Coordinates of C-alpha atoms and ligand atoms in Angstrom, one line a residue:
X11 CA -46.4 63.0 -34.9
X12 CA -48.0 59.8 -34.0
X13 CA -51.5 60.6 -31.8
X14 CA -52.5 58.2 -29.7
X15 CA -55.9 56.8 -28.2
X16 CA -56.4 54.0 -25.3
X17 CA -59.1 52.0 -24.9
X18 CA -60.4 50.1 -22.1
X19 CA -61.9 47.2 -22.7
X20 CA -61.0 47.1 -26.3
X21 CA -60.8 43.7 -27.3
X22 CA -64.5 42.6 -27.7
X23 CA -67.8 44.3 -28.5
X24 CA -68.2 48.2 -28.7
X25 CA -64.4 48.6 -27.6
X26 CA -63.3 46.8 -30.6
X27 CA -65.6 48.9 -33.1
X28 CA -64.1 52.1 -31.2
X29 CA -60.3 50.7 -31.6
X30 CA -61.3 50.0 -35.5
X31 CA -63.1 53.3 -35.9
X32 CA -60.4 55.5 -34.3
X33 CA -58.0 53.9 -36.4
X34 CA -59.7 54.4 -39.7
X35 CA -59.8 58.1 -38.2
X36 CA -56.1 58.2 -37.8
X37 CA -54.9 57.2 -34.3
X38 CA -52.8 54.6 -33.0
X39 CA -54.4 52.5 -30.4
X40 CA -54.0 51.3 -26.8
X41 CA -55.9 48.1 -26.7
X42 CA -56.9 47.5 -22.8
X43 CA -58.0 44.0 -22.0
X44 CA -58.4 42.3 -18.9
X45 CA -58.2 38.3 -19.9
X46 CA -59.1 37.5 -23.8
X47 CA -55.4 37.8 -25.2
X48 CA -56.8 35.9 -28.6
X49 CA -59.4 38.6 -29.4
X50 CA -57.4 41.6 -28.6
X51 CA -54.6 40.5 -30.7
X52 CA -57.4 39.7 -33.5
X53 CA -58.3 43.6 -33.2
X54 CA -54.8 44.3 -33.1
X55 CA -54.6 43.1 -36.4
X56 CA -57.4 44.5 -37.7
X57 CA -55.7 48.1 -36.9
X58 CA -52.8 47.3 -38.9
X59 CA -54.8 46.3 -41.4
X60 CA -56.2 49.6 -41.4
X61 CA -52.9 51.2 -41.3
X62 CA -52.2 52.3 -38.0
X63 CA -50.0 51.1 -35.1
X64 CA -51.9 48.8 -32.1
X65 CA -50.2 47.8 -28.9
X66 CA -51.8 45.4 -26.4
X67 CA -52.0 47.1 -23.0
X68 CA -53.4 44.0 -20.8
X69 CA -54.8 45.4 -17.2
X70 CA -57.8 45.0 -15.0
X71 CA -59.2 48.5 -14.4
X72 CA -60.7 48.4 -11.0
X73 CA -56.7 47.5 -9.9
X74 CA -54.8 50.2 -9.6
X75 CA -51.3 48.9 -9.6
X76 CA -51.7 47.5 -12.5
X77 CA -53.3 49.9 -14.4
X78 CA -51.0 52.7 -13.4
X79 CA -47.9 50.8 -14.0
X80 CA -49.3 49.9 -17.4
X81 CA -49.7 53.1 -18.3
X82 CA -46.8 54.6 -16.8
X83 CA -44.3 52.1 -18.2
X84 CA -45.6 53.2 -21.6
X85 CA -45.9 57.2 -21.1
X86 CA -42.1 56.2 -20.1
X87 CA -41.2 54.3 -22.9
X88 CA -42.9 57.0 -25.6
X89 CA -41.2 60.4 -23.9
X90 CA -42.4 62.6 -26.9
X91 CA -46.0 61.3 -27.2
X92 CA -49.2 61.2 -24.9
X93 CA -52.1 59.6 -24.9
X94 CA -54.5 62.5 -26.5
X95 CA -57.9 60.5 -26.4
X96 CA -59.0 57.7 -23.7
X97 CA -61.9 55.8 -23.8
X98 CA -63.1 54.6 -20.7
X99 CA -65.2 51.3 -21.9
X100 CA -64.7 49.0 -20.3
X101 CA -67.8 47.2 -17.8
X102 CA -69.2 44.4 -16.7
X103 CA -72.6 43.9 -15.5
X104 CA -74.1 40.6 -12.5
X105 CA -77.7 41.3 -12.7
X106 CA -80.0 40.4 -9.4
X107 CA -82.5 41.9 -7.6
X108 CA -81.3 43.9 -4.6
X109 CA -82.5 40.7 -1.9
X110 CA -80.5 38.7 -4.2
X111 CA -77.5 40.8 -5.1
X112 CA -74.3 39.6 -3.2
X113 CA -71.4 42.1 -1.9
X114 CA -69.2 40.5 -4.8
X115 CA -71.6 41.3 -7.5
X116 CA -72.1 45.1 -6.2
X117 CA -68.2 45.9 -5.6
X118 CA -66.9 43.8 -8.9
X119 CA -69.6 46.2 -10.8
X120 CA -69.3 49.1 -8.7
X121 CA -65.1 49.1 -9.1
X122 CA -64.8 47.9 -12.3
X123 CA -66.8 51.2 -13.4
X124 CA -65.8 53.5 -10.9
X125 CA -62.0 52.5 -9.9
X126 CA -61.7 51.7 -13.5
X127 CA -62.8 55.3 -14.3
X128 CA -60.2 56.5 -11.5
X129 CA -57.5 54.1 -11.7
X130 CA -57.2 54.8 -16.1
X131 CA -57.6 58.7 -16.0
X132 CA -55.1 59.8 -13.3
X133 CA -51.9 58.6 -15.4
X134 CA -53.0 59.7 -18.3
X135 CA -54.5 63.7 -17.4
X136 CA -51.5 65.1 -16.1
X137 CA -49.6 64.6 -19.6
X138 CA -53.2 66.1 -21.7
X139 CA -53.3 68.9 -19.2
X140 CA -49.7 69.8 -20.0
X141 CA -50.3 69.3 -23.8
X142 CA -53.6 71.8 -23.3
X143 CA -54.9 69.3 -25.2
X144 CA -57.5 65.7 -24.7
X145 CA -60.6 63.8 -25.0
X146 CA -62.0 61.7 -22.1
X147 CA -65.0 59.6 -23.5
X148 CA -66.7 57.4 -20.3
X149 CA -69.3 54.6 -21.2
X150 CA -71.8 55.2 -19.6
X151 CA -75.4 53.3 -20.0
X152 CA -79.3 54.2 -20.1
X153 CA -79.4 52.2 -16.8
X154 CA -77.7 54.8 -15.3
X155 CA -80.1 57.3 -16.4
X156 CA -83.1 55.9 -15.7
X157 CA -82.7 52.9 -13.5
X158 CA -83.4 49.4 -14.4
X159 CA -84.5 46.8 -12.3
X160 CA -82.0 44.1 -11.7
X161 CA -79.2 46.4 -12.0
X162 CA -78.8 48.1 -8.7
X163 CA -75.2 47.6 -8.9
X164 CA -75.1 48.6 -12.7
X165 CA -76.8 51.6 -12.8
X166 CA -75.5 53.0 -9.2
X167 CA -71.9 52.5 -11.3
X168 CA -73.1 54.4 -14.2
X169 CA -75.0 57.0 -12.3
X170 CA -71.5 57.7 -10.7
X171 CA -69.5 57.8 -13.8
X172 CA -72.0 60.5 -14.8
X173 CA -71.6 62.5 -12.2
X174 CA -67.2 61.9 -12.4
X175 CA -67.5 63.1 -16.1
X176 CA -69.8 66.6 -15.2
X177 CA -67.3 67.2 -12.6
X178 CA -63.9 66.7 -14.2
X179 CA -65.6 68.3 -17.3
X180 CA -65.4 71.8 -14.8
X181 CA -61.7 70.8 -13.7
X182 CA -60.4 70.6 -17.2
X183 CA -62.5 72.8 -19.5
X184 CA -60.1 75.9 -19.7
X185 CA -57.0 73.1 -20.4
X186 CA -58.6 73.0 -23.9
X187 CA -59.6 68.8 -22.2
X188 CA -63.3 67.3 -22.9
X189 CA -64.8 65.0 -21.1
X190 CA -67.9 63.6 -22.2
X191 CA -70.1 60.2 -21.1
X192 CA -72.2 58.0 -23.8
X193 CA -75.2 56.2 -22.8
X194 CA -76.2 53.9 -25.0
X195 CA -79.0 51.8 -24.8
X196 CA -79.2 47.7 -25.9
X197 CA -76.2 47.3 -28.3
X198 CA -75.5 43.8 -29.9
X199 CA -72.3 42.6 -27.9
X200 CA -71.5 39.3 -25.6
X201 CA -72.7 41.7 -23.1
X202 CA -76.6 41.7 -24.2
X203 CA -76.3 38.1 -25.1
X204 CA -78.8 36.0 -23.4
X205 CA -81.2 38.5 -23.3
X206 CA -85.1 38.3 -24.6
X207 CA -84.3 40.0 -27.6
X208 CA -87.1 39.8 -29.6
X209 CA -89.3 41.3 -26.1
X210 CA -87.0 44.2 -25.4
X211 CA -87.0 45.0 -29.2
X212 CA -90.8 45.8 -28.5
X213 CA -90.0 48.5 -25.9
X214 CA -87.4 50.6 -28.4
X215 CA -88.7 52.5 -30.7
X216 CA -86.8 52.2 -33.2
X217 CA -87.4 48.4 -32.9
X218 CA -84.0 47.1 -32.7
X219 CA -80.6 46.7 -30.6
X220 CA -78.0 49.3 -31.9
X221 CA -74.5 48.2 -33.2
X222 CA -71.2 48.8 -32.0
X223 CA -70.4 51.0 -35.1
X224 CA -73.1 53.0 -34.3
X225 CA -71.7 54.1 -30.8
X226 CA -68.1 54.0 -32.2
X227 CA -69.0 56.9 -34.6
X228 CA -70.0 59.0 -31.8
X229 CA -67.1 58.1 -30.1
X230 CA -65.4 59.4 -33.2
X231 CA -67.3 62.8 -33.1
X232 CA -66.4 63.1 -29.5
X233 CA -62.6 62.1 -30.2
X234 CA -62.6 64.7 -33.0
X235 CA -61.1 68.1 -33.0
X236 CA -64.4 69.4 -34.2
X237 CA -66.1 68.1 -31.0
X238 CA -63.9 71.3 -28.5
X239 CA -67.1 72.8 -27.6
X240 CA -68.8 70.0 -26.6
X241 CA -68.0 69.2 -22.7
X242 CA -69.6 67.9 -19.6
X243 CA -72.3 66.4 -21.4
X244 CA -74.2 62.6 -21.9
X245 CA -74.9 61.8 -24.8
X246 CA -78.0 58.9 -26.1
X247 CA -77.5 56.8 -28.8
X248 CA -80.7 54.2 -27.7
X249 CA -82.9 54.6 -30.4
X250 CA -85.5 56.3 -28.8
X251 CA -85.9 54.0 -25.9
X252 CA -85.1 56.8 -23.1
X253 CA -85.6 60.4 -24.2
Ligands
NAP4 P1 -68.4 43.2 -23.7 O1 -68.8 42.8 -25.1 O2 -68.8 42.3 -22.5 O3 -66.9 43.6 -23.7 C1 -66.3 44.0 -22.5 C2 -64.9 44.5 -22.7 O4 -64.4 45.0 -21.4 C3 -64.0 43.3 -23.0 O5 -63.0 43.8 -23.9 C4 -63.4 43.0 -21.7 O6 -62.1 42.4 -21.8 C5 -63.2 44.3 -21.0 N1 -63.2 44.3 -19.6 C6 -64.1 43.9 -18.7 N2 -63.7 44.0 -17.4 C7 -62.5 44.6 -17.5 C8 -61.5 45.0 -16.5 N3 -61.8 44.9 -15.2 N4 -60.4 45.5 -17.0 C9 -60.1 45.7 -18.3 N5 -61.0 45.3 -19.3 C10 -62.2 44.8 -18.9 O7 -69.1 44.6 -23.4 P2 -69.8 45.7 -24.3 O8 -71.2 45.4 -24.5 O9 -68.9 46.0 -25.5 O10 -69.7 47.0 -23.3 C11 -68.7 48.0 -23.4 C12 -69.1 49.1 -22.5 O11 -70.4 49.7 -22.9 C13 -69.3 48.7 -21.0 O12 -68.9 49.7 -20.2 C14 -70.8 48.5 -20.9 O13 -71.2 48.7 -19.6 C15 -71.3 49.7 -21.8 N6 -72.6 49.5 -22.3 C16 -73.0 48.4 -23.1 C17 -74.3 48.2 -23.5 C18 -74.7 47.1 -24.4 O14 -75.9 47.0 -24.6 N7 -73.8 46.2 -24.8 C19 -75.2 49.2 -23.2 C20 -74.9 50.3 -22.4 C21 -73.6 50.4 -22.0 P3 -61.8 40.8 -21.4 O15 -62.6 40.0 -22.5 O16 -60.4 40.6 -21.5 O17 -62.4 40.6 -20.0

């Protein structure tokens, strides 16, 4: 039987190397995207390349009409599947400092995050709980950890997704469900671009921005059936920059 993984956010950046990664590990994919058809049908093809089946599940996160009708209309239209792994990914981030930081920028961060978390995991627990069976993997971020300045609204919204992955990790360990947070630290995406680079790489000590792959094989671990014992927790991949 087919096993099946959604992922938000999984057109661009680390989403895409986690749709490619969970692929080459053997799932069909869910590609969430909010707005860049082009580059989710480009990962779409990439999966098929690698073998496996890809459907484009287009939905804005922090709207939860639309993401519960997304997935509903496809838990209805695949009665003898479920969704056995989903990777909450996707984010945004409108960087100011607090004086600076209007409403817009705090609740577009704040629900794309939070709501998003919400809005993508309701539909899709019932089904895993009644399977005994699932993987929740949230994106978290070192901001959320330690706090960085200019990202008020970023790391509150991480902080929180933290806390909504220890506490459904409780709910769901004895339903044979994991639900783990990454944090990763500066990862070469659209989302870091724009940034001093070469300045930040002086602060990590391992002198360098990670890659997508690099997350997307935790990811993998997480996703794995090797991973069962492994709940509740957040898990680094920054090299070195917050330990
Ligand atoms: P990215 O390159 O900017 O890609 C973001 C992805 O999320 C895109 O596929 C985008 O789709 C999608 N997306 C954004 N808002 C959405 C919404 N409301 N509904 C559905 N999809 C939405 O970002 P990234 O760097 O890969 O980051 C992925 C995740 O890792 C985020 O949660 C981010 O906070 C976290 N993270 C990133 C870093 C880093 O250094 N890059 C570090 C720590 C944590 P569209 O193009 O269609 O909008």
């Amino acid at each position: 039987m087919a096993k099946y993984a959604l992922v938000t956010g999984g057109s661009r950046g680390i989403g895409r190397a986690i749709c490619l990664r969970l692929a080459k590990d053997g799932f069909d994919i869910l590609i969430n995207y909010r707005s860049g058809k082009d580059a989710a049908l480009a990962v779409k093809a990439e999966v098929e390349a690698l073998g496996r089946t890809a459907e484009l599940l287009p939905f804005d996160v922090a709207d939860l009409e639309s993401t519960k009708g997304a997935i509903e209309a496809w838990q209805a239209a695949h009665k003898d599947s479920y969704i056995e792994v989903l990777v909450n990914n996707a984010g945004v981030r409108q960087d100011a400092v607090l004086p600076m930081l209007e409403a817009e920028q705090w609740h577009k961060v704040i629900s794309t995050t939070l709501d998003g978390f919400y809005n993508a995991t309701r539909p899709v627990v019932s089904k895993m709980m009644r399977k005994r069976n699932g993987r929740i993997i949230n994106m978290a971020s070192v901001s959320g950890m330690m706090g960085l300045p200019g990202q008020t609204n970023y790391s509150a919204a991480k902080a929180g997704l933290i806390g909504a992955t220890k506490a459904l990790a409780k709910e769901l360990a004895s339903r044979g469900i994991t639900v783990n947070a990454i944090a990763p630290g500066f990862i070469v995406t659209d989302m870091t671009e724009g940034l001093d680079k070469e300045n930040l790489e002086k602060t990590i000590p391992a002198g360098r921005f990670g890659r997508p792959e690099e997350v997307a094989a935790l990811v993998s671990f997480l996703a794995s059936e090797e991973s069962a014992y492994v709940t509740g927790q957040v898990i680094s991949i920054n090299g070195g920059l917050y330990a």
